[in-house]
Tab-separated table of C-alpha atoms in Angstrom:
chain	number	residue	atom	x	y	z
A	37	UNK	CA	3.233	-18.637	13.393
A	38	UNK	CA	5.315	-20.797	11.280
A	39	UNK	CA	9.222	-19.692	11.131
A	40	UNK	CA	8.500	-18.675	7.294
A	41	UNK	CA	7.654	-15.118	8.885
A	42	UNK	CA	10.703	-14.290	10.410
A	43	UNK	CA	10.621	-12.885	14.082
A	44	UNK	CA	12.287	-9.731	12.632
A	45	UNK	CA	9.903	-9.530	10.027
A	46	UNK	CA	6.962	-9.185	12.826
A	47	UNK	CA	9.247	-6.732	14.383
A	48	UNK	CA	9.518	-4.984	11.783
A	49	UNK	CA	5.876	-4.984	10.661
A	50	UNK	CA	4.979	-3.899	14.439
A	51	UNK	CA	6.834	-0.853	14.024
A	52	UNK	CA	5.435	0.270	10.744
A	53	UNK	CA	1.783	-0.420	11.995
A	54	UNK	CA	1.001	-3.583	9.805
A	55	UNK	CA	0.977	-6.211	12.398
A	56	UNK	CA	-0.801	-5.595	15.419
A	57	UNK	CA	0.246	-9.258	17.211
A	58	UNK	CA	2.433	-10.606	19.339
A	59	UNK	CA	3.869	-14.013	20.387
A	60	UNK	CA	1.605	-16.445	21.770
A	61	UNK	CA	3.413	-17.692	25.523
A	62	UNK	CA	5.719	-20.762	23.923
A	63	UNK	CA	3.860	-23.458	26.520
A	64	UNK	CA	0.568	-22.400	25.249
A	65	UNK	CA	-0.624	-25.847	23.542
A	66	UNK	CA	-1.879	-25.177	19.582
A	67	UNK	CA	-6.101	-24.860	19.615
A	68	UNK	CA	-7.167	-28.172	17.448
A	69	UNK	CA	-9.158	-27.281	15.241
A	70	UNK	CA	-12.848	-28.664	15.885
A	71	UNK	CA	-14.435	-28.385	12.685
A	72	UNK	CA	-11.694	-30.299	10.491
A	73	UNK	CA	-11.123	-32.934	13.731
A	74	UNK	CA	-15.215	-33.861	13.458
A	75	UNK	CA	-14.673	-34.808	9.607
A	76	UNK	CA	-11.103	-36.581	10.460
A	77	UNK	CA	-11.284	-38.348	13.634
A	78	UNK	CA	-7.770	-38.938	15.437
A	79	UNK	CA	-6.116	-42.071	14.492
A	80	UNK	CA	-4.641	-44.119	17.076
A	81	UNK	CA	-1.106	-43.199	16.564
A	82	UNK	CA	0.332	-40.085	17.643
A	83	UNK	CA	2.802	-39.136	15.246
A	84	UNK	CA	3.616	-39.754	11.256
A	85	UNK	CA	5.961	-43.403	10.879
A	86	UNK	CA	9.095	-42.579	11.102
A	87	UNK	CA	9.842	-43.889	7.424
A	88	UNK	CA	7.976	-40.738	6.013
A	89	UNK	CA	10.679	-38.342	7.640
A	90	UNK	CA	13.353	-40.292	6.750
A	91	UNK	CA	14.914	-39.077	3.466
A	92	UNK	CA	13.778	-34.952	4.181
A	93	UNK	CA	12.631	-33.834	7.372
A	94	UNK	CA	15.708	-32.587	10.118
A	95	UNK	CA	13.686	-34.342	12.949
A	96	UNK	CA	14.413	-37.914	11.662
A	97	UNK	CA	18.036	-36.750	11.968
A	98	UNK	CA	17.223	-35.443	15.727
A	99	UNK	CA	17.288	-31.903	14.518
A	100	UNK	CA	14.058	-30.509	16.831
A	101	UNK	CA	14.116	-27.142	14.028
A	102	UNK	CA	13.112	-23.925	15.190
A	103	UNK	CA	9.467	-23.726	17.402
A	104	UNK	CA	6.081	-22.333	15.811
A	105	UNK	CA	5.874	-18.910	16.604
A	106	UNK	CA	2.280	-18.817	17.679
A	107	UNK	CA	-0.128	-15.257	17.527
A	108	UNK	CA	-2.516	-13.296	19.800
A	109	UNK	CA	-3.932	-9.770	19.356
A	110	UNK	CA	-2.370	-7.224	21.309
A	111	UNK	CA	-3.977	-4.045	22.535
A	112	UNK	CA	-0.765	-2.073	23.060
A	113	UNK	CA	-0.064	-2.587	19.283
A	114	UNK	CA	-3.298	-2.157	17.444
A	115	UNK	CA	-3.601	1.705	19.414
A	116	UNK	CA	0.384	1.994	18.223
A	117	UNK	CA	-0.645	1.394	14.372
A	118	UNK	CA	-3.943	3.041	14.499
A	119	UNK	CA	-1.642	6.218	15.932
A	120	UNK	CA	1.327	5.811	13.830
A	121	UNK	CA	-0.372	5.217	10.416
A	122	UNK	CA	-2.676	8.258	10.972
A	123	UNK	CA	0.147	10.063	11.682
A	124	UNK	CA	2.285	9.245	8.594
A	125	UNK	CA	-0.933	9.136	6.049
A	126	UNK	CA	-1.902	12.577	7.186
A	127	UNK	CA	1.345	13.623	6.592
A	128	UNK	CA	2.026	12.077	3.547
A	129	UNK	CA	-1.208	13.567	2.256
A	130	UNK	CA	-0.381	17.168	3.094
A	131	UNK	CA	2.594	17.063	1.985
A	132	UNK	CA	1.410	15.910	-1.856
A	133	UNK	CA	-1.281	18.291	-1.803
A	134	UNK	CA	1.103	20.988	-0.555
A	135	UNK	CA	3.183	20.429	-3.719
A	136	UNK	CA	0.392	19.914	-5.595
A	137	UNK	CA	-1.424	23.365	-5.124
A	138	UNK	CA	2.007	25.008	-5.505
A	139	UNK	CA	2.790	24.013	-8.534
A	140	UNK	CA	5.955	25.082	-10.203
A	141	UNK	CA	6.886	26.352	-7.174
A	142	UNK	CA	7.536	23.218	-5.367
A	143	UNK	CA	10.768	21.765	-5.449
A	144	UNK	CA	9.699	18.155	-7.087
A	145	UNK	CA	10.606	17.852	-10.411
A	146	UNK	CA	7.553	15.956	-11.350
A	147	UNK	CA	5.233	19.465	-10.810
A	148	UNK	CA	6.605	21.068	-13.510
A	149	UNK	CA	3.497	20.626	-16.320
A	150	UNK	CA	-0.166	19.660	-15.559
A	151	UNK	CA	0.392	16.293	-16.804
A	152	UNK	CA	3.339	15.486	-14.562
A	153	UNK	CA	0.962	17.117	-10.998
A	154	UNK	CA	-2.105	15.228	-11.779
A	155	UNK	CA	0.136	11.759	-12.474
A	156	UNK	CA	2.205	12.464	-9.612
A	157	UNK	CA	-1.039	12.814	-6.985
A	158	UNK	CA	-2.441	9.882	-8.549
A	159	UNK	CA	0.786	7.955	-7.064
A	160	UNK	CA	1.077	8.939	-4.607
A	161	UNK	CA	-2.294	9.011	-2.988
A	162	UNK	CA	-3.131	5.574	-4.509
A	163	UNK	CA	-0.251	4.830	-2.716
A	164	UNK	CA	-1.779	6.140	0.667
A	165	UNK	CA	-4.788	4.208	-0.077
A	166	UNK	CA	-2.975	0.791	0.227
A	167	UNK	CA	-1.227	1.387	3.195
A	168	UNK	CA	-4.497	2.634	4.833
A	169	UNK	CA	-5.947	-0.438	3.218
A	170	UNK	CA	-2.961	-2.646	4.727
A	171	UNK	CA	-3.423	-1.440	8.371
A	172	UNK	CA	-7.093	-1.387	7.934
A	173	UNK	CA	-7.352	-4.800	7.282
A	174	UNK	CA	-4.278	-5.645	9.826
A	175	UNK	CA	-6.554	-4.298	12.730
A	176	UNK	CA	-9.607	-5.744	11.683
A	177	UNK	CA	-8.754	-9.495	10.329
A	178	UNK	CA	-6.688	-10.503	13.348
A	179	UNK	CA	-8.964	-13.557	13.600
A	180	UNK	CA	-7.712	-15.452	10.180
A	181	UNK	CA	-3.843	-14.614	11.018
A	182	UNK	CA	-4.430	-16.588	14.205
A	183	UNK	CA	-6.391	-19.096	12.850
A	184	UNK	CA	-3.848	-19.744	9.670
A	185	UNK	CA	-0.972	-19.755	12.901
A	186	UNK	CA	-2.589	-22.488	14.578
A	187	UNK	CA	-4.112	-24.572	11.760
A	188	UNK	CA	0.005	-24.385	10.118
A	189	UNK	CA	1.450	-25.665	13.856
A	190	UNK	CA	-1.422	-28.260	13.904
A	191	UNK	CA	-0.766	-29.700	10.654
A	192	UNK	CA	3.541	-29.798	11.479
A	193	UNK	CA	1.929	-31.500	14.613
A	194	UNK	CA	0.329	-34.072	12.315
A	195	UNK	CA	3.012	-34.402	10.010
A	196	UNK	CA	5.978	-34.609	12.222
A	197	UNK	CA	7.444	-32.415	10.594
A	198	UNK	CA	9.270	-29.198	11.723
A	199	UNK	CA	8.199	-25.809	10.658
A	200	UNK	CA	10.611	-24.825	7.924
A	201	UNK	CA	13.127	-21.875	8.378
A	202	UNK	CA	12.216	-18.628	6.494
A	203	UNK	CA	13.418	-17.282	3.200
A	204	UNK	CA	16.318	-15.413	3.284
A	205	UNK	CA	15.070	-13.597	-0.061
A	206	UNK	CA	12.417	-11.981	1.275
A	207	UNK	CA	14.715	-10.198	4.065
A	208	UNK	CA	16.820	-9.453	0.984
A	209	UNK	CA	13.853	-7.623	-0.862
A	210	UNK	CA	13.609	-5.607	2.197
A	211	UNK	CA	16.927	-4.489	2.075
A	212	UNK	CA	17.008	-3.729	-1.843
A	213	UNK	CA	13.770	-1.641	-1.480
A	214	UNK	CA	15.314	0.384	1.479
A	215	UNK	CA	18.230	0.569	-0.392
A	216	UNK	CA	15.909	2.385	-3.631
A	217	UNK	CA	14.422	4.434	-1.324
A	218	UNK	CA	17.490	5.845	0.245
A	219	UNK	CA	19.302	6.230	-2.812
A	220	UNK	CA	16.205	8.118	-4.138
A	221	UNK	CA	16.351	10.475	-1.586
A	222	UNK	CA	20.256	11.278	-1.606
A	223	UNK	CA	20.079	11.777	-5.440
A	224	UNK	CA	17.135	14.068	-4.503
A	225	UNK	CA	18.988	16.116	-2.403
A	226	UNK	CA	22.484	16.380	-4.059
A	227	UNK	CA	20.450	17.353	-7.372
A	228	UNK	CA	19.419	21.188	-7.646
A	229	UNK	CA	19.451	23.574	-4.728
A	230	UNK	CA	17.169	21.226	-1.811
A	231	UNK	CA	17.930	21.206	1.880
A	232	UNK	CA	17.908	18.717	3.931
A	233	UNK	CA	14.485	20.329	5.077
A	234	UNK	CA	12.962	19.492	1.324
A	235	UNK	CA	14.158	15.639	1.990
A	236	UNK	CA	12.592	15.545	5.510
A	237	UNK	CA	9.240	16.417	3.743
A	238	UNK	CA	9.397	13.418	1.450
A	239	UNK	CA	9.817	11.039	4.873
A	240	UNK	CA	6.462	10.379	5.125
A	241	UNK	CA	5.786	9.281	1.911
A	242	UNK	CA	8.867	6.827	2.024
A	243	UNK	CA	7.561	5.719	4.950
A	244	UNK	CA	4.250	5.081	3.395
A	245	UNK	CA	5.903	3.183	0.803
A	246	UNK	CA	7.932	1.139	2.871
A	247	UNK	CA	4.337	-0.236	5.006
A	248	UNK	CA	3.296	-1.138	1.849
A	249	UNK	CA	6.183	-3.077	0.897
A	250	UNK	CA	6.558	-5.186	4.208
A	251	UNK	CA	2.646	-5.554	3.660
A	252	UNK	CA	3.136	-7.632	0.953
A	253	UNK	CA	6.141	-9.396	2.458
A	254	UNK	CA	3.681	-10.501	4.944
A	255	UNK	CA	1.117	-12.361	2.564
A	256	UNK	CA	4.323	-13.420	0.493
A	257	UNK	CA	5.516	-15.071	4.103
A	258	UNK	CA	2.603	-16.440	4.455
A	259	UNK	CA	1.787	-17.760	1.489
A	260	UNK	CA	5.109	-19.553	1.362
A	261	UNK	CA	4.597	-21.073	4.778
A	262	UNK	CA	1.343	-22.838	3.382
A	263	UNK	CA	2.915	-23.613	-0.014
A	264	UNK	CA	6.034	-25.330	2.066
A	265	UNK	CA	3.011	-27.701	3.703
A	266	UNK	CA	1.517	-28.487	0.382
A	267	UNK	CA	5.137	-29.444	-0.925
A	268	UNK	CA	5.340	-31.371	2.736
A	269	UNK	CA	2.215	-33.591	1.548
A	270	UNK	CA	2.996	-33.958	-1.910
A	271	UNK	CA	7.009	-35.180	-0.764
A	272	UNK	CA	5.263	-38.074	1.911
A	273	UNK	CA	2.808	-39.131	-1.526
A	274	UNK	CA	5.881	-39.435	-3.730
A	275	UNK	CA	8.171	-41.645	-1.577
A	276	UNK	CA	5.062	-44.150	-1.229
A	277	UNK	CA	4.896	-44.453	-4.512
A	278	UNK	CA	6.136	-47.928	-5.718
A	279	UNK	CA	7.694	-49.973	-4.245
A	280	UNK	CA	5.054	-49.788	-2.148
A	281	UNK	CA	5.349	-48.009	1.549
A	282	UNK	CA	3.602	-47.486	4.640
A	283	UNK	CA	0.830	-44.525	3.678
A	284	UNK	CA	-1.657	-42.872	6.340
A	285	UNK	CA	-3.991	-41.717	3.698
A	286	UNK	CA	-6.348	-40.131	6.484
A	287	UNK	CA	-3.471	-37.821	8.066
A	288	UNK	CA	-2.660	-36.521	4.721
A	289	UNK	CA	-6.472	-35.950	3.600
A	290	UNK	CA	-6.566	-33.985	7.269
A	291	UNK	CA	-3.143	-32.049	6.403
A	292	UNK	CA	-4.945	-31.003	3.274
A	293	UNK	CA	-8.306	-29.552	4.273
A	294	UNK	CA	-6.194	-27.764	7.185
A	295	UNK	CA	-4.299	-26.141	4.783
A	296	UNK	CA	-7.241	-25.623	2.824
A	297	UNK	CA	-8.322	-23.776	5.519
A	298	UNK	CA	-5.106	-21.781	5.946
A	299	UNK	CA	-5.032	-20.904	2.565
A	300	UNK	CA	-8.105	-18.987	2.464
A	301	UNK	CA	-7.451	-17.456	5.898
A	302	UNK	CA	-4.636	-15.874	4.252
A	303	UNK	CA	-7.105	-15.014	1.414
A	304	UNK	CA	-9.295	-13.107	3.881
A	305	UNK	CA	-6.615	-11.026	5.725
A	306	UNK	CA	-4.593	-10.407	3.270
A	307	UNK	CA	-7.263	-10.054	0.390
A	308	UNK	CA	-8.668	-6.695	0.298
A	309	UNK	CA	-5.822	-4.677	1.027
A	310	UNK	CA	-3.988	-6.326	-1.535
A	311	UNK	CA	-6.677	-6.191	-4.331
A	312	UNK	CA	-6.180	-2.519	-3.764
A	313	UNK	CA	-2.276	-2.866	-3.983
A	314	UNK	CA	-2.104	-4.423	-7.005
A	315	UNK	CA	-4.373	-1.524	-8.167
A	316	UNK	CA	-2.003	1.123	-6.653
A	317	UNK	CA	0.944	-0.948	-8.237
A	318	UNK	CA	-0.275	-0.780	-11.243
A	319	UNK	CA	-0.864	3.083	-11.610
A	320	UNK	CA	2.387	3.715	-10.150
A	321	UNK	CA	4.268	1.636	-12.739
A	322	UNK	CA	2.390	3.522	-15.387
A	323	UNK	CA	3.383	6.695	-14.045
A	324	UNK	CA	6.865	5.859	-13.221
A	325	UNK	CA	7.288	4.020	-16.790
A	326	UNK	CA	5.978	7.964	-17.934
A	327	UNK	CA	8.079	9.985	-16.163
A	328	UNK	CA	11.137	7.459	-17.192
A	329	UNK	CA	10.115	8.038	-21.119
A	330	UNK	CA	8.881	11.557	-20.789
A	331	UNK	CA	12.605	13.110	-21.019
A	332	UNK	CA	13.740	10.394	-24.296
A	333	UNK	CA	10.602	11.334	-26.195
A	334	UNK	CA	11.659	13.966	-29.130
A	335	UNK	CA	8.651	16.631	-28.120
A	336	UNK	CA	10.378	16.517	-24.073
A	337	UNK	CA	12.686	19.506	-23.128
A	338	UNK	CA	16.173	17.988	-22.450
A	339	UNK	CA	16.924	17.753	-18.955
A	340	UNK	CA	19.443	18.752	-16.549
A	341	UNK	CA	20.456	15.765	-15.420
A	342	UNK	CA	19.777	12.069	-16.223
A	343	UNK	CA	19.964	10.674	-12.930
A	344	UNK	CA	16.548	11.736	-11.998
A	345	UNK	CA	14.983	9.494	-14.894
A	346	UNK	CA	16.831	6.747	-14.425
A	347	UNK	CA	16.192	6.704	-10.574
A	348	UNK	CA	12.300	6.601	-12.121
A	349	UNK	CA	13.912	3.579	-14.380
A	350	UNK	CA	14.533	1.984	-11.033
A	351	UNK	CA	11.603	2.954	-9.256
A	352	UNK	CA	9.746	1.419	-12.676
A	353	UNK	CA	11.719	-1.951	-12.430
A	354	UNK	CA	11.052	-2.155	-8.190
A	355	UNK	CA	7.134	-1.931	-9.107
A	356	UNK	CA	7.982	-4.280	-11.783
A	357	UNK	CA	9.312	-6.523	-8.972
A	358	UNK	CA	6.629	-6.229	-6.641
A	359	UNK	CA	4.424	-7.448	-9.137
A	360	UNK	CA	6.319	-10.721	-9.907
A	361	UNK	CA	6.611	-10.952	-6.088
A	362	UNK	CA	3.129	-10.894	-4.927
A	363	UNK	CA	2.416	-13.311	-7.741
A	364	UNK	CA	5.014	-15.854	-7.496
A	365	UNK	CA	4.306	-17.115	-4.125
A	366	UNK	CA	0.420	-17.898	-4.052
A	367	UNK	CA	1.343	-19.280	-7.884
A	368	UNK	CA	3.684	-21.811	-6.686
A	369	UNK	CA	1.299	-22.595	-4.261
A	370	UNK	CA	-1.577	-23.224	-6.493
A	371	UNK	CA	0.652	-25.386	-8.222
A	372	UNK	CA	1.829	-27.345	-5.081
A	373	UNK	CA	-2.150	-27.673	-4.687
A	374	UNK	CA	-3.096	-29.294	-8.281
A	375	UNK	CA	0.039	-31.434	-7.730
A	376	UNK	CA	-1.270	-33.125	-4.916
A	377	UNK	CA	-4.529	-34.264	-7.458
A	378	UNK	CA	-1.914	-35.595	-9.779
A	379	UNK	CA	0.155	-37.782	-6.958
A	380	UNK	CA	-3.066	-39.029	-5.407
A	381	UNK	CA	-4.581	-40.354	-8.899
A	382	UNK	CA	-1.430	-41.944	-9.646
A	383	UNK	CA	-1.088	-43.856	-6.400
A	384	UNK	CA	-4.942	-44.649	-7.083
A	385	UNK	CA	-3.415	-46.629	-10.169
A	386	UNK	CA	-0.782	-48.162	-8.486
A	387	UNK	CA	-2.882	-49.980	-5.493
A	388	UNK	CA	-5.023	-53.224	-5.667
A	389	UNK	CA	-8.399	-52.044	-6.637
A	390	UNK	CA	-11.096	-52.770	-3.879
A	391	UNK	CA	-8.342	-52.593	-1.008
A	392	UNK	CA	-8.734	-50.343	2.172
A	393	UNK	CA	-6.046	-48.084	0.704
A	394	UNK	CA	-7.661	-47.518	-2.743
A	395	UNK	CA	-11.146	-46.584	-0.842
A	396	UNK	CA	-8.971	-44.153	1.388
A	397	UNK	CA	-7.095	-42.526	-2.145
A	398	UNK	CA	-10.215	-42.542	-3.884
A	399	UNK	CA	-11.719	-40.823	-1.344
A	400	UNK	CA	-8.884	-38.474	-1.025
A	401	UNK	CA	-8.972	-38.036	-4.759
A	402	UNK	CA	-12.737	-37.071	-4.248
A	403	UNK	CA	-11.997	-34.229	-1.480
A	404	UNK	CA	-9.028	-32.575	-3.554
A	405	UNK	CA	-11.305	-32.599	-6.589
A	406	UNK	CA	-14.216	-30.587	-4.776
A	407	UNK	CA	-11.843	-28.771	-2.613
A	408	UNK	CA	-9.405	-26.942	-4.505
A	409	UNK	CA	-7.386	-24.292	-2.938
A	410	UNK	CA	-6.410	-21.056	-4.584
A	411	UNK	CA	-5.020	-17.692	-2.798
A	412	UNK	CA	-7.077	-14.980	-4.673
A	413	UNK	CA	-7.739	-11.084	-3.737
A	414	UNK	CA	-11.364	-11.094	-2.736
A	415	UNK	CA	-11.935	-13.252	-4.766
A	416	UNK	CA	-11.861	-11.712	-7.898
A	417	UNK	CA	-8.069	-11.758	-8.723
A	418	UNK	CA	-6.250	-14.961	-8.921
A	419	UNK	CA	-2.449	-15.209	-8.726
A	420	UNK	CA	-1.257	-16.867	-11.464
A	421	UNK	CA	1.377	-16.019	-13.842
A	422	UNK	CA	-0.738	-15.245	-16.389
A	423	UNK	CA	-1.582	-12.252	-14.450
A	424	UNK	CA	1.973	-10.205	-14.772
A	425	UNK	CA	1.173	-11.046	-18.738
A	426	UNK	CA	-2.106	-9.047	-18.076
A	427	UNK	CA	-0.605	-6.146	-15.981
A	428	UNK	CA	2.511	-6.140	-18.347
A	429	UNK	CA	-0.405	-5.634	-21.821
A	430	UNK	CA	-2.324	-3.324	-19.532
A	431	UNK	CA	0.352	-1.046	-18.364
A	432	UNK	CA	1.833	-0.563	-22.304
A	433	UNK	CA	-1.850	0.206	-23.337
A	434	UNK	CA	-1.826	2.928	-20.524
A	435	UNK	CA	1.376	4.340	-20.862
A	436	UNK	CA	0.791	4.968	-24.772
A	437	UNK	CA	-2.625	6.471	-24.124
A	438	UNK	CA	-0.402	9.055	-21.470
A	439	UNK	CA	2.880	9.833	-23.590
A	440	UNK	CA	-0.120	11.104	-26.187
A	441	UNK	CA	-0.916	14.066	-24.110
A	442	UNK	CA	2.249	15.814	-24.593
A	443	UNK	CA	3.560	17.519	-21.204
A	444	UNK	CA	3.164	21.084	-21.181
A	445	UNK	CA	5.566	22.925	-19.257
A	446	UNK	CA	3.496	25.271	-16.649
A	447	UNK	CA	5.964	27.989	-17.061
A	448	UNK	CA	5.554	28.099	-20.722
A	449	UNK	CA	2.063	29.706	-21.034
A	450	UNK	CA	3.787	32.682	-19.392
A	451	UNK	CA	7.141	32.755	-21.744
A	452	UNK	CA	5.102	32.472	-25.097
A	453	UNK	CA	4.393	35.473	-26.932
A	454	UNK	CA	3.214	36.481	-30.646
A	455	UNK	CA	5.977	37.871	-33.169
C-alpha cells in the first residue's frame, strides 16, 4: 500500500481488529492490472521523461522515497479481529444495558432521568453498530484494499513517481482522540465516589470508540493516497502547458482510469461501514450537543460540577471533527478529479487542431467526461462539503426537537408529594 497509510497505522489497526492484512514480501512484483492494460496498451518507453519529474518529484533529485507497502490477507489476523471485536462488542453491550436496566442506580451520570437512559443507549449502541460494521466489512472486502494497493503502486510505476510520505495529521488526530478519551475517563473517576473498578467497566466502550476512530483514519488514508495521484496527474498537465513540453497523453489517460479504479475500490471497502458511521456520528453529536445544553437550560437542576458538561462540550466538538474529517479528504479528492477536466480542455485549446496530440487530449477529454470519479458511501452519500452544512441543519433541528422533552429526574416521582 502506498506510504499515505503509515506502517504504524496498519499496526495499529491490526490490533484493534480493523485491518486484517499484512505486508506483501517487498520482491513480490505489483499484479498489472489486465483490464485497464487491454484498453491502454504499453507504450514503448518504460518510464515517464525525465522533464515531467523535474520541478516536484524527489526521484529526479535521486531521492528513491520510501517503497509501496503492498497487501495480502492474513489468516492469523482475520481469526484475531473476528475474536477481539466479539469480545469488546459483547462487552461493551452488557455493560450499557447493565446501566441501563439499573437506572439511577448506576454510577453514570447520564442515567439519571428517562430522557438521559434512552439517549445514552442510543450512543452508545449506534456506536457498537459501526465498529461491528467496520470489522465486518474489514473481513469481508479484503479484495478492493488489495486491488486499490496494487492499482496505486502500478500507477507510481507509470508515473515515475515515488509514493508520497503519509500525513503527519492524521497520526496527530489519533493522539488528540486518545488524549479525549483518557481525559474523559480520569475526570470520570476523580468526580463523585467511582473506583477504579467503575472506570474499568467503561474500557470497552472506549475501546469501541477508538476502532471506530482508526476506521475512519483508514478510508481518510486512503482516500488521500488516491487524491495525492490525482494532484500527481493534474501537476505533469500543468507544466506542459505553454510553452509547449513533451506530454504522454496515453500514460496519463491510463494513470486516470487506474485511479478511477482505486477510487471506487475504496468506495466498496470502506462504503458501508461508513454510511453507517456517519449515521452513528450523527446521533452521537445530537446527544452529546444534549447532554452539553441540558445543565444551561433554565428548567435543568444545577449541577455539581461543570466539568462533566464541558467534557460532553468536547466530546460534542471531537464528533464535530470527525465529521469535517471523513469529509475533507474524499472532497479534495473530487476536486483533484474535476480539475483534471479543466487542465485537459485547456491544453485541448492550446494545441494545433487536427495534430496527434489534440486527438490524444480530445480523447482524454472524452474518458474524464464519461468517467468521473467520486468516493461516495454506497452510493448514496457523497462527500462534499455541502454535506457538514446538511449534518450541521440536521443536528440543530434534532437537538431542539430533544431539549423539548424536558428531563425528568427518575428520583423525583418518588420525592413529590401533595400539600
Amino acid at each position: 500500500m502506498s506510504m499515505m497509510r503509515s506502517r504504524r497505522l496498519c499496526w495499529l489497526a491490526r490490533v484493534l481488529g480493523v485491518f486484517p492484512l499484512t505486508e506483501r514480501p517487498a520482491g513480490e512484483p505489483v499484479k498489472p492490472d489486465a483490464k485497464i492494460n487491454a484498453v491502454f496498451p504499453a507504450d514503448a518507453a518504460s518510464a515517464m521523461p525525465r522533464s515531467w519529474t523535474t520541478d516536484f518529484s524527489r526521484k529526479a533529485r535521486g531521492d528513491p522515497g520510501p517503497k509501496p507497502m503492498l497487501l495480502e490477507r492474513s489468516a492469523f489476523w482475520t481469526c484475531y479481529s473476528v475474536l477481539f471485536v466479539s469480545v469488546v462488542l459483547c462487552a461493551t453491550v452488557y455493560c450499557t444495558l447493565d446501566d441501563f436496566f439499573k437506572g439511577e442506580a448506576a454510577t453514570g451520570v447520564r442515567w439519571t432521568s428517562r430522557t438521559d437512559q434512552y439517549a445514552t443507549l442510543c450512543e452508545y449502541l449506534s456506536l457498537c453498530i459501526s465498529a461491528l460494521a467496520s470489522a465486518i466489512s474489514a473481513c469481508a472486502f479484503v479484495g478492493p484494499v488489495i486491488r486499490q494497493a496494487d492499482l496505486l503502486a502500478e500507477v507510481d510505476a507509470l508515473l515515475g513517481l515515488p509514493p508520497p510520505a503519509p500525513h503527519r495529521f492524521l497520526s496527530l488526530w489519533l493522539f488528540v482522540v486518545l488524549g479525549v478519551i483518557v481525559t474523559d475517563s480520569s475526570v470520570w473517576l476523580v468526580t463523585g465516589s467511582n473506583t477504579v473498578f467503575d472506570a474499568l467497566e467503561d474500557l470497552p466502550l472506549y475501546v469501541t470508540y477508538y476502532m471506530c476512530f482508526t476506521s475512519e483514519v483508514l478510508f481518510m488514508s486512503d482516500a488521500l493516497a488516491v487524491k495525492e495521484r490525482i494532484a500527481s496527474v493534474n501537476e505533469i498537465l500543468v507544466s506542459a502547458m505553454p510553452p509547449p513540453g513533451t506530454l504522454c497523453v496515453r500514460r496519463l489517460a491510463k494513470a486516470h482510469a487506474m485511479l478511477c479504479e482505486a477510487m471506487e475500490a475504496v468506495s466498496t471497502r470502506y462504503g458501508p461501514p461508513l454510511a453507517v458511521d456517519m449515521v452513528g456520528v450523527l446521533l452521537n453529536l445530537v446527544i452529546t450537543s444534549y447532554f452539553s445544553l441540558e445543565d444551561l437550560l433554565p428548567f435543568s437542576p444545577p449541577g455539581d460540577d461543570g466539568t462533566l458538561t464541558f467534557m460532553e462540550m468536547v466530546f460534542a466538538m471531537l464528533h464535530l471533527g470527525r465529521i469535517v474529517m471523513l469529509v475533507e479528504p474524499g472532497s479534495s479528492a473530487n476536486r483533484e478529479a474535476e480539475r483534471s477536466a479543466v487542465l485537459v480542455g485547456y491544453l485541448c485549446s492550446t494545441v494545433p487542431h487536427g495534430s496527434l496530440m489534440y486527438e490524444q487530449l480530445k480523447a482524454m477529454s472524452t474518458q474524464l467526461h464519461h468517467q468521473r470519479p467520486a468516493f461516495t458511501h454506497c452510493g448514496v452519500i457523497e462527500l462534499d462539503r455541502s454535506l457538514i452544512v446538511s449534518i450541521v441543519g440536521s443536528v440543530t433541528t434534532y437537538l431542539l426537537v430533544l431539549l423539548q422533552l424536558k428531563p425528568t429526574a427518575i428520583h423525583d416521582s418518588h420525592t413529590n408529594s401533595t400539600a
